Amino acid sequence: MTRRLILSYLALVLLGLEIPLGYLYARGEESRYSQSVERDASMLAEVAEENIEKGNLTALPELAREYAEDNTGARVVIVDRTGQVLTDSAGTIVTGTTLAGEPDIAAALRNQTTVATRTGSDGGDVLAATMPGSSGTTIRGALRVTYPMTMVTDREHRIWAALALAGACVLAAVALVAFTLARWITRPLRTLERATTQLAAGRLDNPPDASSGPPELRRLAAAFTHTATRLQHLLQAQHGFASEASHQLKTPLTSLRLRLENFEPYLDPRAHPSLEETIGEVERLSRMVHGLLALARLEYAATTPEPVDADAVLAERAAMWEPLAAEQHVTITVSGPAAGPVWAIPGALEQIIDNLVANALRVSPPGTAITLARAPGTDLHVIDQGPGMPEADQERAFDRFWRASDSHHDGTGLGLPIVRHLVHASGGKITLRAAPGGGLDAHVRLRPVGRERRFQATAISGVAGRGW
């Protein structure tokens, strides 16, 4: 902001003041110079015309010489009515030379005045004023007065230098004022930016400064602090509820399961299937509570994605799941080129793979395979050979507690919502689609390390739930 203010003042001083003022002065100086030369030429032409009329031609060289001596750089050329040179103050044109063919002399002999810039004998620009020496309609000669334009340009350069010096002083003063003003305005903005970053990371250690800066920014900082403080209280209350619920619900559910299992010896054998179904529902309720608490922690905790070696994590999780898959006669394979490091929330990539592999293993028939395929870039595919999922259900599968109508397993409907939270928190994207040859393809795309984009994201720190 400081730089923009200084640049805006610089543009205002240069474009709005210095350049127009210098341009107007230069044009005015040229106009005054031209009028002065034209006036002198007119006076000299009158005197020369009187001398020519009286036949006093010997006075003309003295007239031209005196004027040239009194006006540095001036040159006077006088011709008669036929265009023959009567005198040249510079002495470079021989008396008697005919100049009637030159445009300005020819115009003067037709009783026309000419004031224009032309190229002098030395190659430089000169201002030439050519006047007729006439009395009424009778033309007795013509007079040309020339001045080098360097006299004007030297004056223009001096005024430009003066304007530049004045502009530099003004800019220095303006820069000081702009810097002070910008610091006064941006100081609370910088503290507000730091506070916003801290709040995005889940904390607010340094509230924004509400005691300095413009009144509007002070009010904004105070409102932000009030909002952030209340938000922190709400998040802390939610976190406290999640912790308390985790402790309070686990114990009764565990106790209920033990009591149900203790009923088995005293029940009629015909009631055992119902008892097992009840115990299964209690176990599912325990997993659901666990998944809800995990989602609560996901919405509370916040951190920044970090570089993670995707290939190492993939190999590690595949090795971990191979024994369990072997028990169900399912193989797990890793294919594709190395993915390299990716951006992910700490621990998120492991939970993403675990949830997807667990879901794939749950629906994979014996003798099939689960493929962890790496595509070019940072795409990861978890492909199973199960029954697959209708296209209409592939997007709904990420809704909480949603379960397919033809589902026969005991999932809680929280696994995929947690996976989507983890992927989005890591800056990635996940989609479901039909796998070639049948089954389901869970496609995860994460950001490769090397992109300059950074951002704050929400992440889960607990163990993810299971099931669709």
Coordinates of C-alpha atoms in Angstrom, one line a residue:
M1 CA 0.0 0.0 0.0
T2 CA 2.9 2.3 0.8
R3 CA 4.4 1.8 -2.7
R4 CA 1.0 2.4 -4.3
L5 CA 0.5 5.6 -2.5
I6 CA 4.0 6.9 -3.4
L7 CA 3.5 5.9 -7.0
S8 CA 0.1 7.6 -7.2
Y9 CA 1.6 10.8 -5.8
L10 CA 4.5 10.5 -8.2
A11 CA 2.1 10.2 -11.1
L12 CA 0.1 13.1 -9.7
V13 CA 3.1 15.4 -9.4
L14 CA 4.7 14.4 -12.7
L15 CA 1.6 13.9 -14.9
G16 CA -0.6 16.4 -13.3
L17 CA 1.8 19.2 -12.5
E18 CA 5.4 19.0 -13.7
I19 CA 5.0 17.9 -17.3
P20 CA 2.0 20.1 -18.2
L21 CA 3.7 23.1 -16.5
G22 CA 7.0 22.5 -18.3
Y23 CA 5.2 22.0 -21.6
L24 CA 3.2 25.2 -21.2
Y25 CA 6.3 27.1 -20.3
A26 CA 8.2 25.8 -23.3
R27 CA 5.4 26.7 -25.7
G28 CA 5.1 30.1 -24.1
E29 CA 8.8 30.8 -24.2
E30 CA 8.9 29.9 -27.9
S31 CA 5.9 32.1 -28.6
R32 CA 7.5 35.1 -26.7
Y33 CA 10.8 34.5 -28.5
S34 CA 9.0 34.5 -31.9
Q35 CA 7.1 37.6 -31.2
S36 CA 10.2 39.4 -30.0
V37 CA 12.1 38.5 -33.1
E38 CA 9.2 39.5 -35.3
R39 CA 8.9 42.8 -33.6
D40 CA 12.6 43.6 -34.0
A41 CA 12.5 42.5 -37.6
S42 CA 9.5 44.8 -38.3
M43 CA 11.3 47.8 -36.7
L44 CA 14.5 47.1 -38.6
A45 CA 12.5 46.7 -41.9
E46 CA 11.0 50.2 -41.5
V47 CA 14.4 51.8 -40.9
A48 CA 15.9 49.9 -43.8
E49 CA 13.0 50.9 -46.1
E50 CA 13.6 54.6 -45.3
N51 CA 17.3 54.4 -46.0
I52 CA 16.6 52.6 -49.3
E53 CA 14.0 55.2 -50.3
K54 CA 16.5 58.0 -49.6
G55 CA 19.2 56.1 -51.4
N56 CA 21.3 56.0 -48.3
L57 CA 22.5 52.4 -48.8
T58 CA 25.8 53.0 -47.0
A59 CA 23.8 53.1 -43.7
L60 CA 22.4 49.6 -44.1
P61 CA 25.6 47.7 -43.2
E62 CA 26.0 49.7 -40.0
L63 CA 22.3 49.2 -39.1
A64 CA 22.7 45.4 -39.5
R65 CA 26.1 45.2 -37.7
E66 CA 24.9 47.2 -34.7
Y67 CA 21.8 45.0 -34.2
A68 CA 23.8 41.8 -34.5
E69 CA 26.3 43.1 -31.9
D70 CA 23.6 44.1 -29.5
N71 CA 21.8 40.8 -29.8
T72 CA 24.1 37.8 -29.5
G73 CA 23.5 35.3 -32.2
A74 CA 21.4 37.5 -34.3
R75 CA 22.0 37.8 -38.1
V76 CA 20.5 40.5 -40.4
V77 CA 20.2 40.2 -44.2
I78 CA 18.8 43.1 -46.2
V79 CA 17.9 42.8 -49.9
D80 CA 16.5 45.3 -52.5
R81 CA 13.2 45.0 -54.4
T82 CA 14.8 42.6 -56.9
G83 CA 16.1 40.3 -54.2
Q84 CA 19.8 41.3 -54.4
V85 CA 21.7 41.3 -51.1
L86 CA 22.5 44.8 -49.9
T87 CA 24.1 43.7 -46.7
D88 CA 24.7 40.6 -44.5
S89 CA 25.7 41.2 -40.9
A90 CA 27.5 37.8 -40.8
G91 CA 29.4 38.7 -44.0
T92 CA 28.9 35.2 -45.5
I93 CA 26.7 36.3 -48.4
V94 CA 28.4 38.5 -51.0
T95 CA 26.7 41.8 -51.8
G96 CA 24.7 41.6 -55.0
T97 CA 23.9 37.9 -54.6
T98 CA 20.3 37.2 -55.6
L99 CA 18.0 35.6 -52.9
A100 CA 14.8 36.1 -54.8
G101 CA 14.4 32.4 -55.2
E102 CA 14.2 31.7 -51.4
P103 CA 10.6 31.3 -50.3
D104 CA 10.7 33.7 -47.4
I105 CA 12.4 36.5 -49.4
A106 CA 10.1 35.9 -52.4
A107 CA 7.1 36.2 -50.0
A108 CA 8.4 39.4 -48.4
L109 CA 8.9 40.9 -51.9
R110 CA 5.2 40.2 -52.4
N111 CA 4.5 42.2 -49.2
Q112 CA 4.0 39.1 -47.0
T113 CA 5.5 38.5 -43.6
T114 CA 7.1 35.1 -42.8
V115 CA 8.1 33.8 -39.3
A116 CA 9.2 30.2 -39.3
T117 CA 11.9 27.8 -38.1
R118 CA 14.4 26.7 -40.7
T119 CA 17.8 25.1 -40.9
G120 CA 20.7 27.5 -40.6
S121 CA 24.0 27.4 -42.5
D122 CA 25.6 25.4 -39.6
G123 CA 23.0 22.8 -39.7
G124 CA 21.2 23.9 -36.6
D125 CA 17.6 25.2 -36.3
V126 CA 17.1 29.0 -36.5
L127 CA 14.1 31.2 -36.1
A128 CA 13.8 33.4 -39.1
A129 CA 11.5 36.5 -39.4
T130 CA 11.4 38.0 -42.9
M131 CA 9.6 41.4 -43.3
P132 CA 8.9 43.4 -46.4
G133 CA 10.4 46.9 -46.6
S134 CA 7.4 48.7 -47.9
S135 CA 5.6 51.9 -47.8
G136 CA 1.9 51.3 -48.5
T137 CA 1.9 49.0 -51.6
T138 CA 5.4 50.1 -52.7
I139 CA 8.0 47.5 -51.9
R140 CA 11.6 48.8 -51.8
G141 CA 13.2 45.7 -50.3
A142 CA 13.1 43.0 -47.6
L143 CA 14.8 42.2 -44.3
R144 CA 15.5 38.8 -42.7
V145 CA 16.4 38.5 -39.0
T146 CA 17.5 35.0 -37.7
Y147 CA 18.2 33.8 -34.2
P148 CA 19.6 30.3 -33.3
M149 CA 16.9 28.2 -31.5
T150 CA 19.6 27.1 -29.0
M151 CA 18.8 30.3 -27.1
V152 CA 15.2 29.1 -26.6
T153 CA 16.2 25.5 -25.9
D154 CA 18.8 26.5 -23.3
R155 CA 16.1 28.5 -21.5
E156 CA 13.7 25.5 -21.7
H157 CA 16.4 23.1 -20.3
R158 CA 17.0 25.5 -17.4
I159 CA 13.3 25.6 -16.6
W160 CA 13.0 21.8 -16.9
A161 CA 15.9 21.5 -14.5
A162 CA 14.3 23.9 -12.1
L163 CA 11.0 22.0 -12.3
A164 CA 12.8 18.7 -11.8
L165 CA 14.5 20.0 -8.7
A166 CA 11.2 21.4 -7.4
G167 CA 9.5 18.2 -8.2
A168 CA 12.1 16.1 -6.4
C169 CA 11.7 18.2 -3.3
V170 CA 7.9 17.9 -3.6
L171 CA 8.2 14.2 -4.1
A172 CA 10.5 13.8 -1.2
A173 CA 8.0 15.6 1.0
V174 CA 5.1 13.7 -0.5
A175 CA 6.9 10.4 -0.1
L176 CA 7.5 11.1 3.6
V177 CA 3.9 12.1 4.2
A178 CA 2.7 9.1 2.1
F179 CA 5.0 6.7 4.0
T180 CA 3.8 8.0 7.3
L181 CA 0.2 7.9 6.3
A182 CA 0.5 4.4 4.8
R183 CA 2.2 3.1 7.9
W184 CA -0.6 4.6 10.0
I185 CA -3.2 2.9 7.8
T186 CA -1.5 -0.4 7.2
R187 CA -0.3 -1.1 10.7
P188 CA -3.7 -2.3 11.9
L189 CA -4.3 -4.1 8.6
R190 CA -1.1 -6.1 9.1
T191 CA -2.1 -7.0 12.7
L192 CA -5.5 -8.0 11.3
E193 CA -3.9 -10.2 8.7
R194 CA -1.7 -12.0 11.3
A195 CA -4.7 -12.5 13.5
T196 CA -6.7 -13.9 10.6
T197 CA -3.9 -16.3 9.8
Q198 CA -3.7 -17.4 13.4
L199 CA -7.5 -17.9 13.5
A200 CA -7.4 -20.0 10.4
A201 CA -4.9 -22.2 12.1
G202 CA -7.2 -22.7 15.1
R203 CA -5.9 -20.2 17.5
L204 CA -5.7 -16.4 18.2
D205 CA -2.6 -15.6 20.2
N206 CA -2.2 -12.0 19.1
P207 CA -5.5 -10.1 18.6
P208 CA -5.4 -7.3 16.0
D209 CA -4.5 -3.8 17.2
A210 CA -7.6 -1.8 17.8
S211 CA -5.9 1.2 19.4
S212 CA -4.2 2.8 16.3
G213 CA -5.0 3.6 12.7
P214 CA -8.1 5.2 11.2
P215 CA -11.3 5.0 13.2
E216 CA -12.9 2.6 10.6
L217 CA -10.0 0.2 10.9
R218 CA -10.1 0.4 14.7
R219 CA -13.8 -0.5 14.7
L220 CA -13.1 -3.3 12.2
A221 CA -10.3 -4.7 14.4
A222 CA -12.5 -4.5 17.5
A223 CA -15.4 -6.3 15.7
F224 CA -13.0 -9.0 14.4
T225 CA -11.6 -9.6 17.9
H226 CA -15.1 -9.9 19.3
T227 CA -16.2 -12.3 16.6
A228 CA -13.0 -14.4 16.8
T229 CA -13.2 -14.6 20.6
R230 CA -16.8 -15.8 20.4
L231 CA -15.9 -18.3 17.6
Q232 CA -13.1 -19.6 19.7
H233 CA -15.4 -20.1 22.7
L234 CA -17.9 -21.9 20.4
L235 CA -15.1 -24.2 19.0
Q236 CA -13.8 -24.9 22.5
A237 CA -17.3 -25.7 23.7
Q238 CA -17.7 -28.1 20.7
H239 CA -14.4 -29.7 21.3
G240 CA -15.2 -30.1 25.0
F241 CA -18.5 -31.7 24.1
A242 CA -16.8 -34.1 21.7
S243 CA -14.3 -35.1 24.4
E244 CA -17.0 -35.5 27.0
A245 CA -19.3 -37.4 24.7
S246 CA -16.4 -39.7 23.7
H247 CA -15.8 -40.6 27.3
Q248 CA -19.5 -40.7 28.4
L249 CA -20.7 -42.8 25.4
K250 CA -18.0 -45.4 25.2
T251 CA -18.4 -46.7 28.7
P252 CA -22.2 -47.3 28.5
L253 CA -21.9 -48.9 25.1
T254 CA -19.2 -51.2 26.2
S255 CA -21.1 -52.1 29.3
L256 CA -24.3 -52.7 27.2
R257 CA -22.4 -55.1 25.0
L258 CA -21.0 -57.1 27.9
R259 CA -24.4 -57.4 29.5
L260 CA -25.9 -58.6 26.2
E261 CA -23.1 -61.2 25.9
N262 CA -23.7 -62.4 29.4
F263 CA -27.4 -63.1 28.6
E264 CA -26.4 -65.8 26.0
P265 CA -26.2 -68.8 28.5
Y266 CA -29.6 -68.0 29.9
L267 CA -31.5 -67.5 26.6
D268 CA -33.3 -70.1 24.6
P269 CA -31.1 -71.1 21.6
R270 CA -33.8 -69.9 19.3
A271 CA -33.1 -66.3 20.6
H272 CA -29.3 -66.5 19.9
P273 CA -29.6 -65.1 16.4
S274 CA -31.5 -62.1 17.6
L275 CA -29.0 -61.6 20.4
E276 CA -26.1 -61.6 17.9
E277 CA -27.9 -59.1 15.7
T278 CA -28.4 -56.9 18.8
I279 CA -24.8 -57.1 19.7
G280 CA -23.9 -56.2 16.0
E281 CA -26.1 -53.2 16.2
V282 CA -24.4 -52.1 19.4
E283 CA -21.0 -52.5 17.7
R284 CA -22.2 -50.5 14.8
L285 CA -23.5 -47.8 17.2
S286 CA -20.0 -47.7 18.8
R287 CA -18.4 -47.2 15.4
M288 CA -20.9 -44.5 14.5
V289 CA -20.2 -42.6 17.7
H290 CA -16.5 -42.9 17.0
G291 CA -17.0 -41.6 13.4
L292 CA -19.1 -38.7 14.6
L293 CA -16.4 -37.7 17.1
A294 CA -13.8 -38.0 14.4
L295 CA -15.9 -35.6 12.2
A296 CA -16.2 -33.2 15.2
R297 CA -12.5 -33.1 15.6
L298 CA -12.1 -32.6 11.8
E299 CA -14.3 -29.5 12.0
Y300 CA -12.5 -28.2 15.1
A301 CA -8.8 -28.8 14.4
A302 CA -6.9 -26.9 11.8
T303 CA -3.4 -27.2 10.3
T304 CA -1.5 -26.6 7.2
P305 CA -0.7 -29.2 4.5
E306 CA 2.8 -30.5 4.5
P307 CA 4.9 -32.4 1.9
V308 CA 4.2 -36.2 2.2
D309 CA 6.0 -39.0 0.3
A310 CA 3.0 -40.6 -1.4
D311 CA 4.9 -43.6 -2.6
A312 CA 6.2 -44.5 0.8
V313 CA 2.8 -44.1 2.4
L314 CA 1.2 -46.2 -0.3
A315 CA 3.7 -49.0 0.1
E316 CA 3.4 -49.0 3.8
R317 CA -0.4 -49.1 3.9
A318 CA -0.5 -51.8 1.2
A319 CA 1.9 -54.0 3.3
M320 CA -0.3 -53.4 6.4
W321 CA -3.5 -54.5 4.7
E322 CA -2.1 -57.5 2.8
P323 CA -2.4 -60.0 5.8
L324 CA -6.1 -59.1 6.4
A325 CA -6.8 -59.2 2.6
A326 CA -5.1 -62.6 2.4
E327 CA -7.5 -64.0 5.0
Q328 CA -10.3 -63.1 2.6
H329 CA -8.4 -64.5 -0.4
V330 CA -8.1 -61.0 -1.9
T331 CA -4.8 -59.6 -3.2
I332 CA -3.6 -56.0 -3.0
T333 CA -1.3 -54.7 -5.7
V334 CA 0.4 -51.3 -6.2
S335 CA 1.0 -50.2 -9.8
G336 CA 1.8 -47.1 -11.9
P337 CA 4.8 -44.7 -11.9
A338 CA 6.1 -43.0 -8.7
A339 CA 3.9 -40.1 -7.6
G340 CA 6.5 -38.3 -5.5
P341 CA 5.7 -35.9 -2.7
V342 CA 2.3 -34.4 -2.4
W343 CA 0.7 -31.8 -0.1
A344 CA -1.5 -33.4 2.6
I345 CA -2.6 -32.8 6.2
P346 CA -0.3 -34.7 8.6
G347 CA -1.7 -38.3 8.8
A348 CA -4.4 -37.6 6.3
L349 CA -3.0 -39.7 3.4
E350 CA -2.7 -42.8 5.6
Q351 CA -6.4 -42.4 6.8
I352 CA -7.6 -41.8 3.2
I353 CA -5.9 -45.0 2.0
D354 CA -7.1 -47.0 5.0
N355 CA -10.7 -46.0 4.6
L356 CA -10.8 -46.7 0.8
V357 CA -9.0 -50.0 1.1
A358 CA -11.3 -51.1 4.0
N359 CA -14.3 -50.2 2.0
A360 CA -13.0 -52.0 -1.1
L361 CA -12.0 -55.1 1.0
R362 CA -15.5 -55.2 2.5
V363 CA -17.2 -55.6 -1.0
S364 CA -14.4 -57.6 -2.8
P365 CA -15.4 -61.3 -3.4
P366 CA -12.7 -64.0 -2.7
G367 CA -10.3 -64.5 -5.6
T368 CA -10.4 -60.8 -6.7
A369 CA -7.8 -58.0 -6.4
I370 CA -7.7 -54.5 -5.0
T371 CA -5.4 -52.2 -7.1
L372 CA -3.7 -49.1 -5.8
A373 CA -2.9 -47.5 -9.1
R374 CA -0.8 -44.3 -9.4
A375 CA -1.5 -42.3 -12.5
P376 CA 0.7 -39.6 -14.1
G377 CA 0.9 -36.6 -11.8
T378 CA -0.5 -37.1 -8.3
D379 CA -3.6 -39.1 -9.0
L380 CA -4.3 -42.2 -6.9
H381 CA -6.9 -44.8 -7.8
V382 CA -8.2 -47.5 -5.4
I383 CA -10.0 -50.0 -7.7
D384 CA -11.9 -53.0 -6.5
Q385 CA -13.7 -55.8 -8.4
G386 CA -16.9 -55.8 -6.3
P387 CA -20.4 -55.1 -7.3
G388 CA -19.8 -51.5 -8.0
M389 CA -22.2 -48.6 -7.4
P390 CA -24.9 -47.0 -9.6
E391 CA -23.9 -43.7 -11.1
A392 CA -26.8 -41.9 -9.3
D393 CA -25.4 -43.1 -5.9
Q394 CA -21.7 -42.2 -6.5
E395 CA -22.1 -38.6 -5.4
R396 CA -24.5 -39.3 -2.6
A397 CA -22.0 -41.8 -1.1
F398 CA -20.2 -38.8 0.4
D399 CA -23.3 -37.7 2.4
R400 CA -23.2 -38.5 6.1
F401 CA -25.0 -41.7 7.2
W402 CA -26.0 -42.4 3.6
R403 CA -26.0 -46.2 2.7
A404 CA -27.0 -47.8 -0.6
S405 CA -30.4 -49.5 -0.6
D406 CA -28.7 -52.8 -1.7
S407 CA -25.9 -52.6 1.0
H408 CA -25.6 -55.7 3.0
H409 CA -22.6 -54.7 5.2
D410 CA -22.6 -53.0 8.6
G411 CA -21.0 -49.7 7.7
T412 CA -22.0 -46.5 9.4
G413 CA -22.1 -44.2 6.4
L414 CA -19.3 -42.0 7.8
G415 CA -16.2 -43.4 6.2
L416 CA -16.4 -41.6 2.8
P417 CA -17.5 -38.3 4.3
I418 CA -14.4 -38.4 6.5
V419 CA -12.3 -39.2 3.4
R420 CA -13.7 -36.3 1.5
H421 CA -13.0 -33.9 4.4
L422 CA -9.4 -35.1 4.6
V423 CA -8.9 -34.8 0.8
H424 CA -10.5 -31.3 0.7
A425 CA -8.5 -30.2 3.7
S426 CA -5.3 -31.3 1.9
G427 CA -6.3 -29.2 -1.2
G428 CA -7.3 -32.2 -3.3
K429 CA -10.4 -33.8 -4.9
I430 CA -12.0 -37.2 -4.7
T431 CA -14.6 -38.8 -7.0
L432 CA -16.2 -42.2 -7.5
R433 CA -16.7 -43.8 -10.8
A434 CA -17.3 -47.2 -12.3
A435 CA -14.1 -49.2 -12.8
P436 CA -13.3 -50.8 -16.2
G437 CA -14.5 -54.4 -16.1
G438 CA -16.7 -53.9 -13.0
G439 CA -16.2 -52.7 -9.5
L440 CA -15.6 -49.1 -8.2
D441 CA -12.8 -46.7 -8.8
A442 CA -12.1 -44.2 -6.0
H443 CA -10.1 -41.4 -7.7
V444 CA -8.1 -39.2 -5.4
R445 CA -6.2 -36.2 -6.8
L446 CA -3.8 -34.3 -4.5
R447 CA -1.5 -31.3 -5.2
P448 CA 2.1 -32.1 -6.1
V449 CA 4.8 -30.4 -4.1
G450 CA 6.3 -27.6 -6.1
R451 CA 3.2 -25.5 -6.5
E452 CA 3.6 -22.1 -4.9
R453 CA 0.0 -22.0 -3.6
R454 CA -0.4 -22.3 0.1
F455 CA -3.5 -22.2 2.2
Q456 CA -4.9 -23.0 5.6
A457 CA -7.2 -26.1 5.8
T458 CA -9.2 -28.0 8.3
A459 CA -8.0 -31.5 9.2
I460 CA -8.9 -34.5 11.4
S461 CA -6.5 -35.7 14.0
G462 CA -8.4 -38.9 15.1
V463 CA -8.9 -42.3 13.6
A464 CA -11.4 -42.3 10.7
G465 CA -14.6 -44.3 10.8
R466 CA -15.4 -47.3 8.6
G467 CA -18.1 -48.1 6.1
W468 CA -19.8 -46.2 3.2

